[in-house]
Coordinates of C-alpha atoms in Angstrom, one line a residue:
Chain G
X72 CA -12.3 -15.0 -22.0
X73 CA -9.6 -17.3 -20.9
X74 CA -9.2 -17.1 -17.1
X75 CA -5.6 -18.9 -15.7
X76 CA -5.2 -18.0 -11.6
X77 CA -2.1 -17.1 -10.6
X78 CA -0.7 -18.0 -7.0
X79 CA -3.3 -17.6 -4.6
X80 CA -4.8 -14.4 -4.8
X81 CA -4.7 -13.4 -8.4
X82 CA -6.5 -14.0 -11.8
X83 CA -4.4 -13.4 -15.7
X84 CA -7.6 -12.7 -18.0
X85 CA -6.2 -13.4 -21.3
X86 CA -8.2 -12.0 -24.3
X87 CA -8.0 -12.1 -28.2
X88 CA -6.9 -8.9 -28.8
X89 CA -5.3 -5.8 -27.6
X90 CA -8.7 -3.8 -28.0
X91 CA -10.7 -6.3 -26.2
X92 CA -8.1 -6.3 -23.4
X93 CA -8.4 -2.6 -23.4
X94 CA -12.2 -2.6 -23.0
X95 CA -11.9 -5.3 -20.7
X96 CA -9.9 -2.9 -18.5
X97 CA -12.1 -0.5 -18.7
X98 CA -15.1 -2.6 -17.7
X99 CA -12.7 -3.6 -14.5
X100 CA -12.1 -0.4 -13.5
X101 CA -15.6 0.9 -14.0
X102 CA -16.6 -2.3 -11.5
X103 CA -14.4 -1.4 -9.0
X104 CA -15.0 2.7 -8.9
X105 CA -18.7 0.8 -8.2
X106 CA -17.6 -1.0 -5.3
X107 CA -18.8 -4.4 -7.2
X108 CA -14.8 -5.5 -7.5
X109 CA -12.4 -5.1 -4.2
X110 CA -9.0 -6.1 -5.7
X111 CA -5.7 -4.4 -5.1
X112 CA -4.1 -4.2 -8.9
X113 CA -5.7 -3.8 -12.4
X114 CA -2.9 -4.1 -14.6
X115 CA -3.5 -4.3 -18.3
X116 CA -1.1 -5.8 -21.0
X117 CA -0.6 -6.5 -24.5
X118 CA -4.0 -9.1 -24.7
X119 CA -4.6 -10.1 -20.5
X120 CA -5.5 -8.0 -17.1
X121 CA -4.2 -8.9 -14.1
X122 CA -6.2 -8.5 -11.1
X123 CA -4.1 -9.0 -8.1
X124 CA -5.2 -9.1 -4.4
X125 CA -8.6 -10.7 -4.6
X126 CA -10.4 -12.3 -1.7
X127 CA -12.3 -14.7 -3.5
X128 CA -10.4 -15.4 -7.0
X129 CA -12.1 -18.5 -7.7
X130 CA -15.8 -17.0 -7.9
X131 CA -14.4 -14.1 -9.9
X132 CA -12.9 -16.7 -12.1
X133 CA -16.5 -18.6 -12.8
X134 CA -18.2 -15.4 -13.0
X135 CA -15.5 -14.3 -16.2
X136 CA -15.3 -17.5 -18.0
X137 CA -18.7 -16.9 -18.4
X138 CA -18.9 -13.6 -19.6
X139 CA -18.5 -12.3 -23.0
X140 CA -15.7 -9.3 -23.5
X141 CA -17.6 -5.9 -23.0
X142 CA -17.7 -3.8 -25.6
X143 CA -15.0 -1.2 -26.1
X144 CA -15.7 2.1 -23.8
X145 CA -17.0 5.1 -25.8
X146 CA -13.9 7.4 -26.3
X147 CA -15.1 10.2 -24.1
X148 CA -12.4 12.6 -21.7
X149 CA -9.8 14.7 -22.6
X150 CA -7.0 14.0 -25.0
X151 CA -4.0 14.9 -23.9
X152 CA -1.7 16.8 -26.5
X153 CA 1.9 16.1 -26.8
X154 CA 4.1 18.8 -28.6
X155 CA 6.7 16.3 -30.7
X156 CA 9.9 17.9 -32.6
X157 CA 9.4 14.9 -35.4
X158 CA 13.8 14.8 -35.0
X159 CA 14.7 11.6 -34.0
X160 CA 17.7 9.5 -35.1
X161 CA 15.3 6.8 -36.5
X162 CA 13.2 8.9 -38.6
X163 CA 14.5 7.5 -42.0
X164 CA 14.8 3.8 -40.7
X165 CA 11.0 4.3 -39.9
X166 CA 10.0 5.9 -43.2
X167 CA 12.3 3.1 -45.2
X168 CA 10.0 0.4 -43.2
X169 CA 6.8 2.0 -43.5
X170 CA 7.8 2.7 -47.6
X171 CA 6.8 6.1 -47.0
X172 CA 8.7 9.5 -46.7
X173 CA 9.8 10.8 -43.9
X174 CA 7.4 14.0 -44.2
X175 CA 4.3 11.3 -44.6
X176 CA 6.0 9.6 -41.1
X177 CA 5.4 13.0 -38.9
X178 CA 1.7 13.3 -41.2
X179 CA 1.0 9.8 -40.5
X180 CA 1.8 9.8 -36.5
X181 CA 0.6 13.6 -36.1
X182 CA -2.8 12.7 -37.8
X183 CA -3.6 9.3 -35.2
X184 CA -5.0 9.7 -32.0
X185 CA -4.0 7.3 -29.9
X186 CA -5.0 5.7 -26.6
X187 CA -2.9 4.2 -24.2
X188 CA -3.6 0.3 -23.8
X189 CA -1.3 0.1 -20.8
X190 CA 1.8 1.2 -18.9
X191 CA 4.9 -0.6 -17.6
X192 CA 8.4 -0.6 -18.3
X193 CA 9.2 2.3 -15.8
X194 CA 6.7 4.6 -14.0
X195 CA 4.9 6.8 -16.8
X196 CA 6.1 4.7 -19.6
X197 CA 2.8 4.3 -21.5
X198 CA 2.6 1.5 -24.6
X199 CA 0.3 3.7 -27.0
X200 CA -1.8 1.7 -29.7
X201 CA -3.9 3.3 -32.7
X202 CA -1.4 3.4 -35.3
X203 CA -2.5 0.9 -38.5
X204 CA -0.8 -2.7 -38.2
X205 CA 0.8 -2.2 -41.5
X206 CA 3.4 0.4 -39.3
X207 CA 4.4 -2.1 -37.2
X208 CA 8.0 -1.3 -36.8
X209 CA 10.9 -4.1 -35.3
X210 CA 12.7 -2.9 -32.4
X211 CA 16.8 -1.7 -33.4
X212 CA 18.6 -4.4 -33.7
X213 CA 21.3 -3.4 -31.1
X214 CA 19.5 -1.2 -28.1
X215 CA 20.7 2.0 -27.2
X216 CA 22.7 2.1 -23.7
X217 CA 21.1 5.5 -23.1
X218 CA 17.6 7.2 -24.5
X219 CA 17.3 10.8 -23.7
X220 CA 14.3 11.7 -21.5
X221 CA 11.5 13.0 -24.0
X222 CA 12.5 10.8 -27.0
X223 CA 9.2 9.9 -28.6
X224 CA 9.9 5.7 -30.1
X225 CA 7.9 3.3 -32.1
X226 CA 8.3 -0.4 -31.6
X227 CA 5.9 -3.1 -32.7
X228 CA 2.8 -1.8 -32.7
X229 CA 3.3 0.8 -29.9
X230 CA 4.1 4.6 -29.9
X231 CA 6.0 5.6 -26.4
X232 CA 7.7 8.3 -24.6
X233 CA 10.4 7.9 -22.4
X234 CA 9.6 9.7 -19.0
X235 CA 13.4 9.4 -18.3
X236 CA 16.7 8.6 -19.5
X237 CA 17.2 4.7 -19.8
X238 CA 18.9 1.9 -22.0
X239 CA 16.0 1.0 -25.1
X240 CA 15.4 -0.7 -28.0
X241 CA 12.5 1.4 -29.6
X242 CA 13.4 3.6 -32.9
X243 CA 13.2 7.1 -32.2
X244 CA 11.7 9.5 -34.3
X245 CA 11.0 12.7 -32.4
X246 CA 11.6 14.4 -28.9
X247 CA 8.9 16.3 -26.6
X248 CA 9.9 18.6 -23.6
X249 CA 6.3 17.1 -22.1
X250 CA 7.2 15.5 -18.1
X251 CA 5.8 12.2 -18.4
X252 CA 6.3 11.7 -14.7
X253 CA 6.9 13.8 -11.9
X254 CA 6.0 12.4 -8.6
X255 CA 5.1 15.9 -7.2
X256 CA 2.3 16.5 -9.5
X257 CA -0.8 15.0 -9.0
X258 CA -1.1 12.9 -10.4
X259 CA 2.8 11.8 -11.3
X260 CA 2.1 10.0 -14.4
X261 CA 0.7 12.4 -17.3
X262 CA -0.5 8.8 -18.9
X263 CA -2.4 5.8 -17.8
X264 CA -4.4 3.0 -19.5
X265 CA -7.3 4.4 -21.4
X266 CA -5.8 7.7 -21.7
X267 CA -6.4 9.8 -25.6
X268 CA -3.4 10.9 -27.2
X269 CA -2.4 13.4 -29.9
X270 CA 1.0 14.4 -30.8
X271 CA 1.5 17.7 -32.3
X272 CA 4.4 18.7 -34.7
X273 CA 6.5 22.1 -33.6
X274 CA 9.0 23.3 -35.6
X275 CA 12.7 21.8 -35.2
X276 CA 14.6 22.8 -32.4
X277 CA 16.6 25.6 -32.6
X278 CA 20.4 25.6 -32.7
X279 CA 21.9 26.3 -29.7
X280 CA 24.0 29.0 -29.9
X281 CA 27.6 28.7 -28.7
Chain Y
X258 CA 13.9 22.3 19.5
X259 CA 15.5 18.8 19.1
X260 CA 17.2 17.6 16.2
X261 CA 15.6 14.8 15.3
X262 CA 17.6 13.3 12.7
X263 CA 20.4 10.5 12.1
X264 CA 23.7 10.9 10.4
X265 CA 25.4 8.2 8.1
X266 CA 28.3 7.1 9.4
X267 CA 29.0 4.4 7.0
X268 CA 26.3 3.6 4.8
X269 CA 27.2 -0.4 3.8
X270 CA 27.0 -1.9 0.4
X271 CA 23.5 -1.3 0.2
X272 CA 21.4 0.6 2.7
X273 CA 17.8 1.5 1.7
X274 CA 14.9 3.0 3.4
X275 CA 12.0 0.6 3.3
X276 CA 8.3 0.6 4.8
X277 CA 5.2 -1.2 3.8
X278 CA 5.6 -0.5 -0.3
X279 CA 3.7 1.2 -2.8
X280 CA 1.0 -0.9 -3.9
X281 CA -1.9 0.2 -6.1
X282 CA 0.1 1.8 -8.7
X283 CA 1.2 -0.9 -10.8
X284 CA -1.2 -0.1 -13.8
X285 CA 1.2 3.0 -14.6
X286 CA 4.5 0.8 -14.0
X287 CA 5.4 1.5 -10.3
X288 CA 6.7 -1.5 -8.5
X289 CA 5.3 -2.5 -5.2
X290 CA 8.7 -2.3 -3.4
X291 CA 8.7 -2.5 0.6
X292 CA 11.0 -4.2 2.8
X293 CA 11.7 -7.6 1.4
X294 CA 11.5 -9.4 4.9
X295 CA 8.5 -7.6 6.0
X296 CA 7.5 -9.6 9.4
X297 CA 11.4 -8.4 10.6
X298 CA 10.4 -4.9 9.5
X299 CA 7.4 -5.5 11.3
X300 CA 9.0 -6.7 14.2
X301 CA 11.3 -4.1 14.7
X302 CA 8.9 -1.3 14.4
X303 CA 6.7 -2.7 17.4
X304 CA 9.9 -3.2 19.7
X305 CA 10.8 0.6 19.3
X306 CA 7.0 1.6 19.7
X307 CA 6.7 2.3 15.9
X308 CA 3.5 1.6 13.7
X309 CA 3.8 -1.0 11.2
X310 CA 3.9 1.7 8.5
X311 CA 6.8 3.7 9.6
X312 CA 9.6 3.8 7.8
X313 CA 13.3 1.3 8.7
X314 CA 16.3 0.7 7.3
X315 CA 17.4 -2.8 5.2
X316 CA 21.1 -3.2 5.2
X317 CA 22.8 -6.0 3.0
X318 CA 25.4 -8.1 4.2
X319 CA 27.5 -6.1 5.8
X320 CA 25.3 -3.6 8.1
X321 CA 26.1 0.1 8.5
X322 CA 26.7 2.7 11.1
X323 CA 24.3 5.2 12.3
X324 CA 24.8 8.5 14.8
X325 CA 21.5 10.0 15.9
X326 CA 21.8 13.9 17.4
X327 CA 18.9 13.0 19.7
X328 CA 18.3 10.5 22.3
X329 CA 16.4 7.6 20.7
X330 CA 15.3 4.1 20.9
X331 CA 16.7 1.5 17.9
X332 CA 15.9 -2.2 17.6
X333 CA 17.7 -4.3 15.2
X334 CA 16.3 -7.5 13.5
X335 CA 16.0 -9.6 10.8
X336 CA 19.5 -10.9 9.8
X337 CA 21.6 -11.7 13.4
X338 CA 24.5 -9.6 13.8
X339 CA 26.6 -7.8 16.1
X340 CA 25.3 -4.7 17.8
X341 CA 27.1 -2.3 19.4
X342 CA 26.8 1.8 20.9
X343 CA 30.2 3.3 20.9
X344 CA 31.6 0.2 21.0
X345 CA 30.0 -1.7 24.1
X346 CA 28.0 -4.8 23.0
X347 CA 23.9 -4.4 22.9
X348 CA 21.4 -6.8 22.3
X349 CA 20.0 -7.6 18.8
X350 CA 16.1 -8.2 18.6
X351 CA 15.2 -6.2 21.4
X352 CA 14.5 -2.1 22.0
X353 CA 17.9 -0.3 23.0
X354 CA 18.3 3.4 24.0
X355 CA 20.7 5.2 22.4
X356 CA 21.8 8.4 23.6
X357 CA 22.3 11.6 21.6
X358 CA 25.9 11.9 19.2
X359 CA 26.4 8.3 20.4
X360 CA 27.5 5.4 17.6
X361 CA 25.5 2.6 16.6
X362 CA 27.4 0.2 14.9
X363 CA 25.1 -2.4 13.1
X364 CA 28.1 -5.7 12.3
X365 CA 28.3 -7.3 9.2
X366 CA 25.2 -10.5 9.2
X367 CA 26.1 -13.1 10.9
X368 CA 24.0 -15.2 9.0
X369 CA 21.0 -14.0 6.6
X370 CA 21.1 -10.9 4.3
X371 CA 19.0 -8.4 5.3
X372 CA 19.4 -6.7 8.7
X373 CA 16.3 -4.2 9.5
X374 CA 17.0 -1.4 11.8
X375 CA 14.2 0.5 13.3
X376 CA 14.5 4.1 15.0
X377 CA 12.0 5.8 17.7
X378 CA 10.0 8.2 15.0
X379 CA 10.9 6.2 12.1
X380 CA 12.7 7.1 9.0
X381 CA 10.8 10.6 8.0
X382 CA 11.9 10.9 4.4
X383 CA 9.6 12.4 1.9
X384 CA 7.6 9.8 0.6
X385 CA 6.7 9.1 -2.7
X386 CA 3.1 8.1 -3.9
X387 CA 2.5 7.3 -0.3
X388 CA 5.4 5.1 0.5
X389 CA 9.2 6.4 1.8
X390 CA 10.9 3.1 -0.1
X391 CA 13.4 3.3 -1.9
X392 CA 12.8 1.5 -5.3
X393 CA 15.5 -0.2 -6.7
X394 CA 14.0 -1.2 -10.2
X395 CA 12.6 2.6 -11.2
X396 CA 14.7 5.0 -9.2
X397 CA 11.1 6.2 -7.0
X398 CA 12.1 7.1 -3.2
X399 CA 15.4 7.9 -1.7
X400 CA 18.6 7.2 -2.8
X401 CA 20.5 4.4 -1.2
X402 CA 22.2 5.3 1.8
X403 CA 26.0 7.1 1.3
X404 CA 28.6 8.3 3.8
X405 CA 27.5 11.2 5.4
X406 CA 23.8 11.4 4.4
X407 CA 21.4 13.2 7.0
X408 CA 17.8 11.0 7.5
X409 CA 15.5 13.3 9.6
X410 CA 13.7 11.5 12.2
X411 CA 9.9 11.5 13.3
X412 CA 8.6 12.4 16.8
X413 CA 8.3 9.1 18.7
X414 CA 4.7 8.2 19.7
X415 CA 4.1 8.4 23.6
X416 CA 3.9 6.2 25.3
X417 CA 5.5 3.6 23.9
X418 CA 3.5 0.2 23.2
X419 CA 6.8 -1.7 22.8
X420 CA 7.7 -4.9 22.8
X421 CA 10.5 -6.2 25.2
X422 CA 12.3 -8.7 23.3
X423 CA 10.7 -11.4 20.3
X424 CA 11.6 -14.2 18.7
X425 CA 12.7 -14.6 15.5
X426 CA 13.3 -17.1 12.6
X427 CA 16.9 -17.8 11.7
X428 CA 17.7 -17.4 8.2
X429 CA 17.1 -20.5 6.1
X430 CA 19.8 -23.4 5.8
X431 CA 17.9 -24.9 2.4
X432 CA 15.0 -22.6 1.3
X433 CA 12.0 -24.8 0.6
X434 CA 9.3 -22.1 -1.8
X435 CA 6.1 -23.8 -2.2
X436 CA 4.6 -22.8 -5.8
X437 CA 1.2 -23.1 -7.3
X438 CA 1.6 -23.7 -10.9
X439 CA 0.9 -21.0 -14.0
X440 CA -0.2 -19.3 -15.3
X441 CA 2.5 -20.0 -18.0
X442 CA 3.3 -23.7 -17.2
X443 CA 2.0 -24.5 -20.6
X444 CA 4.9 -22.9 -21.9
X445 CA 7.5 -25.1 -20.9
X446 CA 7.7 -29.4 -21.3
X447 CA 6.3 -31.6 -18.9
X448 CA 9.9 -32.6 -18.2
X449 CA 10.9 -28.9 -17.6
X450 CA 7.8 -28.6 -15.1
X451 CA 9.4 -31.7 -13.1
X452 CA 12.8 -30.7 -13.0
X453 CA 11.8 -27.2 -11.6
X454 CA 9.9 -29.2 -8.6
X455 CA 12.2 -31.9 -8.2
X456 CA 15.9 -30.7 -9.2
X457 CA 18.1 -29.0 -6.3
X458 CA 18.7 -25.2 -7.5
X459 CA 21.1 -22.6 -5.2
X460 CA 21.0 -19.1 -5.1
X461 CA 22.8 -17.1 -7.4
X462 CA 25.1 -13.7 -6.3
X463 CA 23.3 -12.2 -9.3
X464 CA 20.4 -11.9 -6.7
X465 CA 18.9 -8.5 -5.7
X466 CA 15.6 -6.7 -4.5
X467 CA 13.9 -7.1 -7.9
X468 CA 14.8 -10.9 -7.9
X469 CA 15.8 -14.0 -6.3
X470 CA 17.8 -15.8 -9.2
X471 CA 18.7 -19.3 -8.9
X472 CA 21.6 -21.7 -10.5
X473 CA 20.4 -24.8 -11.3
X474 CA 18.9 -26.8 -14.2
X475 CA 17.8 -24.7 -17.3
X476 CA 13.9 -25.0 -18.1
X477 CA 13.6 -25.8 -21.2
X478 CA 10.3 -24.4 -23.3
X479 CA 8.3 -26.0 -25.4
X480 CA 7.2 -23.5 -27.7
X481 CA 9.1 -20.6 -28.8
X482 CA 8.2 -17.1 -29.7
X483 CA 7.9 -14.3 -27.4
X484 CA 5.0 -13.5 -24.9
X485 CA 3.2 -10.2 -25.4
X486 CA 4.0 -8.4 -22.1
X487 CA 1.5 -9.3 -19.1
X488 CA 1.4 -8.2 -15.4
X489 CA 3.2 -9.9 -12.9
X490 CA 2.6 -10.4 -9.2
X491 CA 5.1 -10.7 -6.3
X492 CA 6.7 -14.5 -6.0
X493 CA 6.2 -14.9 -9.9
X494 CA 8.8 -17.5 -10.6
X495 CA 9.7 -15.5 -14.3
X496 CA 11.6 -17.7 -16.6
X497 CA 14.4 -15.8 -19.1
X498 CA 15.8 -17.3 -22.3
X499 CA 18.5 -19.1 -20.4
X500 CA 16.5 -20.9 -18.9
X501 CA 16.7 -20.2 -14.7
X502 CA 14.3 -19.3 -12.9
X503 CA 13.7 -16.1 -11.1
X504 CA 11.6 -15.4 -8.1
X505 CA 10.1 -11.8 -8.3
X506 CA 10.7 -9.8 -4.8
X507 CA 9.7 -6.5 -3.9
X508 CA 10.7 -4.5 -7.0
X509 CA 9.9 -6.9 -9.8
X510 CA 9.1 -4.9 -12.8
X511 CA 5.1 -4.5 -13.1
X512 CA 4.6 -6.3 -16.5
X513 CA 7.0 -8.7 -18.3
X514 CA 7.3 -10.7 -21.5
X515 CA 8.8 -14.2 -20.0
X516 CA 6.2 -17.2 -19.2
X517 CA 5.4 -17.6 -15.4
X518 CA 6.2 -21.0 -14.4
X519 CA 4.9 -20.7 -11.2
X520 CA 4.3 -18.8 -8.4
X521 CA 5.8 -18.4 -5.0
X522 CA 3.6 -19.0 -2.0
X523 CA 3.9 -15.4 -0.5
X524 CA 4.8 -16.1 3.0
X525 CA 7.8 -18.4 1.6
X526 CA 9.1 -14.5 0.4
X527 CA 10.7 -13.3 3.8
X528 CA 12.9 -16.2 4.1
X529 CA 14.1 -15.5 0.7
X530 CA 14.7 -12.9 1.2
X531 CA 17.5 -13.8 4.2
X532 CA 19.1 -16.9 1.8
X533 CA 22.4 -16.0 1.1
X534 CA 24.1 -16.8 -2.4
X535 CA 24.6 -20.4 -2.8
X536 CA 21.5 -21.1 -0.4
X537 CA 20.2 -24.6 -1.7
X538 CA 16.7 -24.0 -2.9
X539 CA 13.7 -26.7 -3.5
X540 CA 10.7 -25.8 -5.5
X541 CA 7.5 -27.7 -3.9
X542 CA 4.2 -27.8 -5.8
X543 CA 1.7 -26.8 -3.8
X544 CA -2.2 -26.6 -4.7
X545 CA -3.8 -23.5 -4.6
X546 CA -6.0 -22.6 -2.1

């Protein structure tokens, strides 16, 4: 593991991949809920964690070099399930990259469980990884100015949901009536890092009559 | 009963409801947020009798106007300005009583940006995951303050441990950020890495709550490609494709895909906070501690 401090009170623990930054998360977390790690943040990315507010980064710094990445956590917990109208705008462009049809698109995404490797972007936005690297998909070329709430979006080689409307980049292929977020609920965000995932196909949404 | 609550009289350009943040949640994307100058929150709070945790208000620039329907006390810090109560001059930096349906005119800054403004009970919005700030970056907590808006007020604690008057630091003439390097210095040439800690920059009007950014020499990297995302801390100086740097403030987006140059020595964050566009700003390495 690859240990860079940042400022004064912070470590970036930059791994090889995004699984081993995933179990390293997890090993983090488990540390803390121990009461063997007092930090403020755990935030995991693409291939680091950032643990921010330490009161003794340095030794926690010697300590990591050290040690080898733990092995992934055993996929235990519930999965949440995500009802997915498989109706998004991008659906073709996604099935023309992947060389597929779009019925094997829906099959393919339906049929993967995913896990959520982390969360940014806007409060409940998870980055979801478990898809194959050969559907890696490049983000539109020209980002949207507005992405309904619900809109289900591959990008790279992450699945997300919008919790909200906002500008984005990601190709949509379906749309879920699921609240991602909702700050009265406890807790707000329906997804955080480590969290299962299944999306399930309904049927297409029904006209609405005038 | 009393009507604890303030009306809006004239909300300024941009009025928000701040306390001490949300931190803790950035592993599902939520910004720390929290008043940006947080010792003249801080200060505030204790010459109205307030705990550090209750809720204030940060204007920008050009103040605002508040009308309590109960008596209260108000102290009003941080960026120097003119103070008044239906129109008769009050002091600034210390506790004043303001009586019921009278107006408290907070003047534009006389110097500075941000102009904090505590009331007796504090700000008693709901919060959100713990915190009542309003967050500029992801929408969480209040809505800036409009024309006309009711806050409702909390019960004042008695008695009150306040403060008489206190001193404060005027807002910075040249802002001098001290910076340990990384974690992304790598990222950049060794030329770029001493023109970002010996070139002049200023600060730019495109400033706001999520970032100080600065005009001034572009940072040239030297290697290309993209960063995978990574989590970023408060005073990460985040460099975009255009080269100029950008110090993180309160509601700097959780994770981000552009190298770190450097990082802003956290108690250099309140005073730039107050720098006003066109500020001149120095970048000094510092070692870490």
């Amino acid at each position: 593991m690859n240990v860079l401090p940042v400022g004064d009170d912070a470590l970036l623990v930059e791994v090889s991949s995004g699984d081993e930054a995933q179990a390293l998360h997890a090993e983090l977390v488990r540390r803390r809920a121990e009461g063997a790690l007092t930090v403020r943040e755990i935030v995991p990315a693409a291939r680091t964690v950032l643990l921010d507010g330490l009161a003794d980064p340095a030794r926690l710094a010697s300590e990591l070099t050290a040690a080898e990445v733990p092995p992934a956590p055993p996929r235990t917990g519930d999965v949440v399930e995500i009802p997915v109208r498989y109706d998004g705008p991008d659906l073709a462009d996604v099935a023309a990259h992947w060389g597929v049809a779009q019925e094997e698109v829906v099959r393919v995404h339906a049929g993967t469980e995913f896990r959520v490797a982390f969360c940014g972007f806007a409060p409940g936005f998870g980055y979801l990884t478990g898809l194959p690297a050969r559907y890696d998909v490049p983000r539109r070329a020209t980002p949207r100015t507005a992405v309904p709430a619900g809109s289900v979006a591959l990008a790279g080689p992450y699945t997300g949901v919008y919790p909200r409307s906002s500008p984005g980049g990601w190709q949509l292929i379906g749309t879920t009536d699921t609240v991602l977020w909702d700050h009265t609920r406890v807790p707000a965000a329906l997804l955080s890092p480590g969290t299962r995932v299944r999306f399930v196909p309904v049927g297409p949404a029904r006209p609405v009559e005038a | 009963m009393t009507d604890r609550a303030l009306a809006v009289v004239r909300a300024g350009a941009l009025t928000t409801v701040q306390d001490l943040g949300r931190p803790g949640h950035a592993h599902l994307g939520v910004p720390r947020s929290g008043a940006l100058d947080a010792p003249a929150a801080a200060l505030v709070n204790r010459l109205v009798g307030d705990p550090p945790e209750a809720a204030v208000l940060e204007t920008t620039l050009d103040g605002c106007a508040l009308r309590p329907r109960s008596a209260v006390t108000v102290a009003v810090g941080g960026a120097p300005c003119r103070v008044t109560v239906d129109g008769r001059p009050v002091p600034w930096g210390a506790p004043v009583d303001v009586p019921a349906g009278a107006l408290l005119n907070v003047g534009a800054a006389d110097s500075g940006v941000r102009t904090y403004v505590a009331v007796s009970g504090g700000i008693l919005v709901e919060p959100v995951l713990g915190s009542r700030s309003t967050d500029l970056l992801s929408g969480l907590g209040p809505p800036p303050l409009t024309d006309g808006a009711v806050l409702p007020l909390g019960r004042p604690r008695e008695p009150h441990a306040r403060v008489d008057v206190a001193p404060q630091p005027a807002p910075p003439a040249e802002l001098v950020l001290r910076v340990t390097p990384g974690p992304r210095d790598d990222w950049f040439t060794p030329e770029a890495v001493r023109t970002f800690t010996s070139r002049p920059y200023r600060v730019s009007p495109a400033s706001n709550r999520i970032g100080l950014r600065m005009d001034g020499p572009a940072l040239q990297r030297a290697r290309p490609g993209e960063l995978p995302s990574e989590g970023m801390v408060l005073g990460a100086v985040q460099v975009p494709p255009d080269g100029r740097p950008v110090v993180f403030l309160a509601d700097h987006p959780t994770t981000g895909g552009y190298p770190v140059i450097g990082v802003v020595r956290a108690a250099d964050l309140p005073a730039a906070a107050q720098a006003v566009p066109g500020t001149p700003v120095r970048f000094v390495a510092v070692r870490r501690r």
